[in-house]
Each structure stands twice: as structure tokens, then as C-alpha cells.
Coordinates of C-alpha atoms and ligand atoms in Angstrom, one line a residue:
X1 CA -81.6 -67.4 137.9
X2 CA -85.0 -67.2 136.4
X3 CA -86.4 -67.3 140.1
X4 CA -84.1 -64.0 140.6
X5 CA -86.1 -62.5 138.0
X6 CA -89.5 -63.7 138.8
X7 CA -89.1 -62.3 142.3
X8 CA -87.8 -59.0 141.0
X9 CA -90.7 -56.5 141.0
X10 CA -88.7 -53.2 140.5
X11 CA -88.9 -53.4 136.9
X12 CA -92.6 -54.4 136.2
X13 CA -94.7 -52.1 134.4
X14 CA -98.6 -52.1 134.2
X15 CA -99.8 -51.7 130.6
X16 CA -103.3 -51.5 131.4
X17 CA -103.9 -47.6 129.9
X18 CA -102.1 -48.8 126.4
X19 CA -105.3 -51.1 126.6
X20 CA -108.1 -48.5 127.3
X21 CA -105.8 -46.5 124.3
X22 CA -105.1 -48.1 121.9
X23 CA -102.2 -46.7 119.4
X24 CA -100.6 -44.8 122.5
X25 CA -97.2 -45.4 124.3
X26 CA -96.2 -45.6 127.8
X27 CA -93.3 -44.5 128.9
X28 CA -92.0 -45.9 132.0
X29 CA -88.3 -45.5 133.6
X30 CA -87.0 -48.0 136.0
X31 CA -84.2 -49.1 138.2
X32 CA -83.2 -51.6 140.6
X33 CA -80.4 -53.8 141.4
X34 CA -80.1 -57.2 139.6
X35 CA -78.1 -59.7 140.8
X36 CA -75.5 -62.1 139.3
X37 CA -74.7 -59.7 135.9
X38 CA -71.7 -61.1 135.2
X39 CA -69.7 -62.0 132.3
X40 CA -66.0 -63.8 132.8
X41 CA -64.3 -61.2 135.1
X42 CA -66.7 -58.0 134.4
X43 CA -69.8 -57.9 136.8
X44 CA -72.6 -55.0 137.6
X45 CA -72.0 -54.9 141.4
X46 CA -75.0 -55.3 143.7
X47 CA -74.9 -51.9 144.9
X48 CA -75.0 -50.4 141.0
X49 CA -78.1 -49.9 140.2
X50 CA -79.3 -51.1 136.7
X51 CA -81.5 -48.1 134.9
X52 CA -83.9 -47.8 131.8
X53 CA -86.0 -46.0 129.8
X54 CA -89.0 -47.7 128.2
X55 CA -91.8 -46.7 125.6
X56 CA -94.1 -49.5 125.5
X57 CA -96.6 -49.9 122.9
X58 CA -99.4 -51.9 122.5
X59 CA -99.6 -53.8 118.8
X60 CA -102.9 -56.6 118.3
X61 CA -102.0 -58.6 121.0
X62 CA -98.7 -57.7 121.8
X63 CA -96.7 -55.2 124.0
X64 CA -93.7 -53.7 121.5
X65 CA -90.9 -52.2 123.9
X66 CA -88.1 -50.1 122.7
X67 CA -86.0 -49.4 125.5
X68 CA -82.4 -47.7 126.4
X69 CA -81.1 -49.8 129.1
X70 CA -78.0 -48.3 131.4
X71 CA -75.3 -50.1 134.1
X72 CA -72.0 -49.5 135.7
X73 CA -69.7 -52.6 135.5
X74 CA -66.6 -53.3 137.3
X75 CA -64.0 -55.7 136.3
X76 CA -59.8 -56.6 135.4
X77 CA -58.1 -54.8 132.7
X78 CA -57.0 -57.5 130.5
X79 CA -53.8 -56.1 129.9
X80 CA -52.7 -54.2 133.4
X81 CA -54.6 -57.0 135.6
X82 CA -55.9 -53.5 137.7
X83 CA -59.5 -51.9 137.8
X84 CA -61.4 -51.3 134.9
X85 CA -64.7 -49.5 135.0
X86 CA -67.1 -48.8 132.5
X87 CA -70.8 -48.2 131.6
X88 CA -73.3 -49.9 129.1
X89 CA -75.3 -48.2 127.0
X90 CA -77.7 -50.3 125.2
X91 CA -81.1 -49.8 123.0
X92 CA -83.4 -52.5 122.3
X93 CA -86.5 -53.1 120.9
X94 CA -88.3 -56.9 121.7
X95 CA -91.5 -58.2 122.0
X96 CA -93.9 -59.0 124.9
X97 CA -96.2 -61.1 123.7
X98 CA -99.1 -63.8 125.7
X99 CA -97.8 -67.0 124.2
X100 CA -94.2 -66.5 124.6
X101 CA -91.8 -69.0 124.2
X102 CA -89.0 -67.1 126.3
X103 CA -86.8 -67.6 123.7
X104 CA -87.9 -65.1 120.7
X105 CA -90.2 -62.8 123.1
X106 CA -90.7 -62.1 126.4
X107 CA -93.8 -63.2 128.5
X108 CA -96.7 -60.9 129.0
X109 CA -98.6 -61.8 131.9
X110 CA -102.3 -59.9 131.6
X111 CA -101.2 -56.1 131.6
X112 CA -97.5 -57.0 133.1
X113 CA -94.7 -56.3 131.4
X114 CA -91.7 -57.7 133.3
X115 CA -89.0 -55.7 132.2
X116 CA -86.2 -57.4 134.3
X117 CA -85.4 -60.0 131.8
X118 CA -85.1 -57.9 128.8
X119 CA -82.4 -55.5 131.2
X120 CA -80.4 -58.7 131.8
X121 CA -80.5 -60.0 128.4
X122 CA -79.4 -56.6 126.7
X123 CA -77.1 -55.7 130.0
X124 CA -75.3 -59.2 129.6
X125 CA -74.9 -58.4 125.4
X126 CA -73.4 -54.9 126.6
X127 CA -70.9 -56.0 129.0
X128 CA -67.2 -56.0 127.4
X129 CA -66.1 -59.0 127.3
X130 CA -61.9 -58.2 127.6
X131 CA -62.0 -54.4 129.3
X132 CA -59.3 -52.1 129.1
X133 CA -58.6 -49.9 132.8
X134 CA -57.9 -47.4 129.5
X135 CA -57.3 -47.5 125.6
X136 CA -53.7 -46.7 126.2
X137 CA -52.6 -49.0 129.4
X138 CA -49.1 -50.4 128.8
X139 CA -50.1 -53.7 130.3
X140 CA -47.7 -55.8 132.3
X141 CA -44.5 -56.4 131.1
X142 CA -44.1 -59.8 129.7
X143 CA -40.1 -59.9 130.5
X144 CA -40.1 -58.9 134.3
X145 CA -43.8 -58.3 135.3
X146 CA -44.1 -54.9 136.0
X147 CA -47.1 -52.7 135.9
X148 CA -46.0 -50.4 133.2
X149 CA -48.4 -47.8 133.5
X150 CA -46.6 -47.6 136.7
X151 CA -42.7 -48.3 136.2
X152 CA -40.6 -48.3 133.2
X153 CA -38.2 -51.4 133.7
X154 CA -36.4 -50.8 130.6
X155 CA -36.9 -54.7 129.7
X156 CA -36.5 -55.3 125.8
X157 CA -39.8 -56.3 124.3
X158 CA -41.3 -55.2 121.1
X159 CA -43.3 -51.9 121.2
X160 CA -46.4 -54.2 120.2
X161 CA -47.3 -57.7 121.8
X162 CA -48.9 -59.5 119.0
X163 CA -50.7 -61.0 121.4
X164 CA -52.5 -57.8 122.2
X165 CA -52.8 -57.0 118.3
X166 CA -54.9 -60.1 118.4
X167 CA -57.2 -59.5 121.4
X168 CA -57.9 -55.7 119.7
X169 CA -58.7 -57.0 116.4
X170 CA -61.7 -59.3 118.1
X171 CA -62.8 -57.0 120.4
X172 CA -62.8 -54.2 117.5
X173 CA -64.8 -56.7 115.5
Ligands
ZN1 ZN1 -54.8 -51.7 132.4
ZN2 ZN1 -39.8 -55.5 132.3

């Protein structure tokens, strides 16, 4: 995957005038396609571009980068089994810094900033983990099977699975 990434050029951004300036920032929007953003059955297709909206600054040796990153996932509705769509919206703010240990910060290479790994990273944190094709999709029924967004069988099951119950209370967590 890392070879993904160092291949990717779309996102690199040349800090060289935060170094003729010092205290300035850089603003710098991107996009591009990432491949293999995926998390359990939710994914960022190929085709979906993956945006965001940088301000790099520079600070002593390091490149400070507060970014708003943006990506249209696809994936199952955990309760219908059908489409569920979505997008992520997530803001971060991380650290490019010379001696990175790719764990803490990211690696800044002379005056490039790579910001392909830091859209994975905060694209893969984004990405619901148990989607919902909507907050109010009736699910399958558990008696028969149906799509009950779709059919009413008329099957007796209690109004609320607790098994659902459970699933909202992590995901609201
Ligand atoms: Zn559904
Ligand atoms: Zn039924």
C-alpha cells in the first residue's frame, strides 16, 4: 500500500515559498483518486475522487498542516443489505516533519509535502464503519426476510430488534 502512496503525485505540494516566508501559509487544494479506501464493506470507489483543502505552515523545522479532507463512499446498509452512500467530512491538523518516524508525523522530503497519506489516514478514520442506506430503514425482517422498506409482511417481531439497539448505541458512541 505504501508503494500506492509513494507513486501518487496528485497530492504533493511544494513548500518551498513557506521557506523564502517565513510565518506565512500555503494554501493548496487537491484531488485525486486513491486506491484501496476501504473499511469492512464501505469503500471510496476508484472513480470518486478524494478532495482537500490544505493551509500549510511552516514551524522551525517542520511543515504544520491543517486540512479539511472530503470523499464519497459506497457500501451495504447494515440493516436493509441495499446501497448505502455517504460522504466524509474530516479536519485534521498533523505534522510533516524531516525525521519522521511515520507513525506520529508525516515525512517531509526537502520542500515536499506528500499529502496522500494524511487523506488516507483521516479518509479511513471518517468512513462509517456499519452505514445506514437511511436513519429510518426498516431493515430485513428477521421472521421471513423481506426488505421492509419495501414490503410489509405482517410477520410478528417486536417494533425494536435489540440487536439493532445494540449496533446504534456503538455507532452513536
Ligand atoms: Zn437499509
Ligand atoms: Zn416478515
Amino acid at each position: 500500500m505504501s508503494d500506492l502512496v509513494g507513486r501518487h503525485s496528485d497530492f504533493v505540494v511544494d513548500v518551498t515559498p513557506l521557506r523564502k516566508q517565513p510565518g506565512s501559509v500555503l494554501r493548496a487544494s487537491r484531488s485525486g483518486s486513491l486506491p484501496g479506501l476501504c473499511l469492512s464493506t464501505v469503500s471510496v470507489p476508484d472513480s470518486h475522487p478524494v478532495g482537500v483543502e490544505a493551509d500549510l505552515a511552516w514551524a522551525s523545522d517542520d511543515v504544520v498542516v491543517t486540512a479539511t479532507v472530503r470523499a464519497r463512499w459506497v457500501g451495504q446498509c447494515r440493516r436493509c443489505l441495499g446501497d448505502a452512500a455517504g460522504e466524509v467530512g474530516t479536519q485534521v491538523r498533523e505534522v510533516y516533519e524531516p525525521s519522521s518516524d511515520g507513525e506520529e508525523t508525516y515525512p517531509l522530503n526537502g520542500s515536499r509535502v506528500d499529502l496522500a497519506p494524511l487523506v488516507r489516514d483521516a479518509v479511513l478514520l471518517g468512513l462509517p464503519p456499519a452505514p445506514l442506506c437511511d436513519e429510518g430503514c426498516q431493515g430485513l425482517c428477521p421472521v421471513c426476510g423481506v426488505n421492509r422498506n419495501e414490503t410489509r409482511c405482517g410477520c410478528e417481531t417486536s417494533p425494536s430488534d435489540p440487536r439493532w439497539a445494540a449496533l446504534d448505541a456503538l455507532r452513536d458512541n
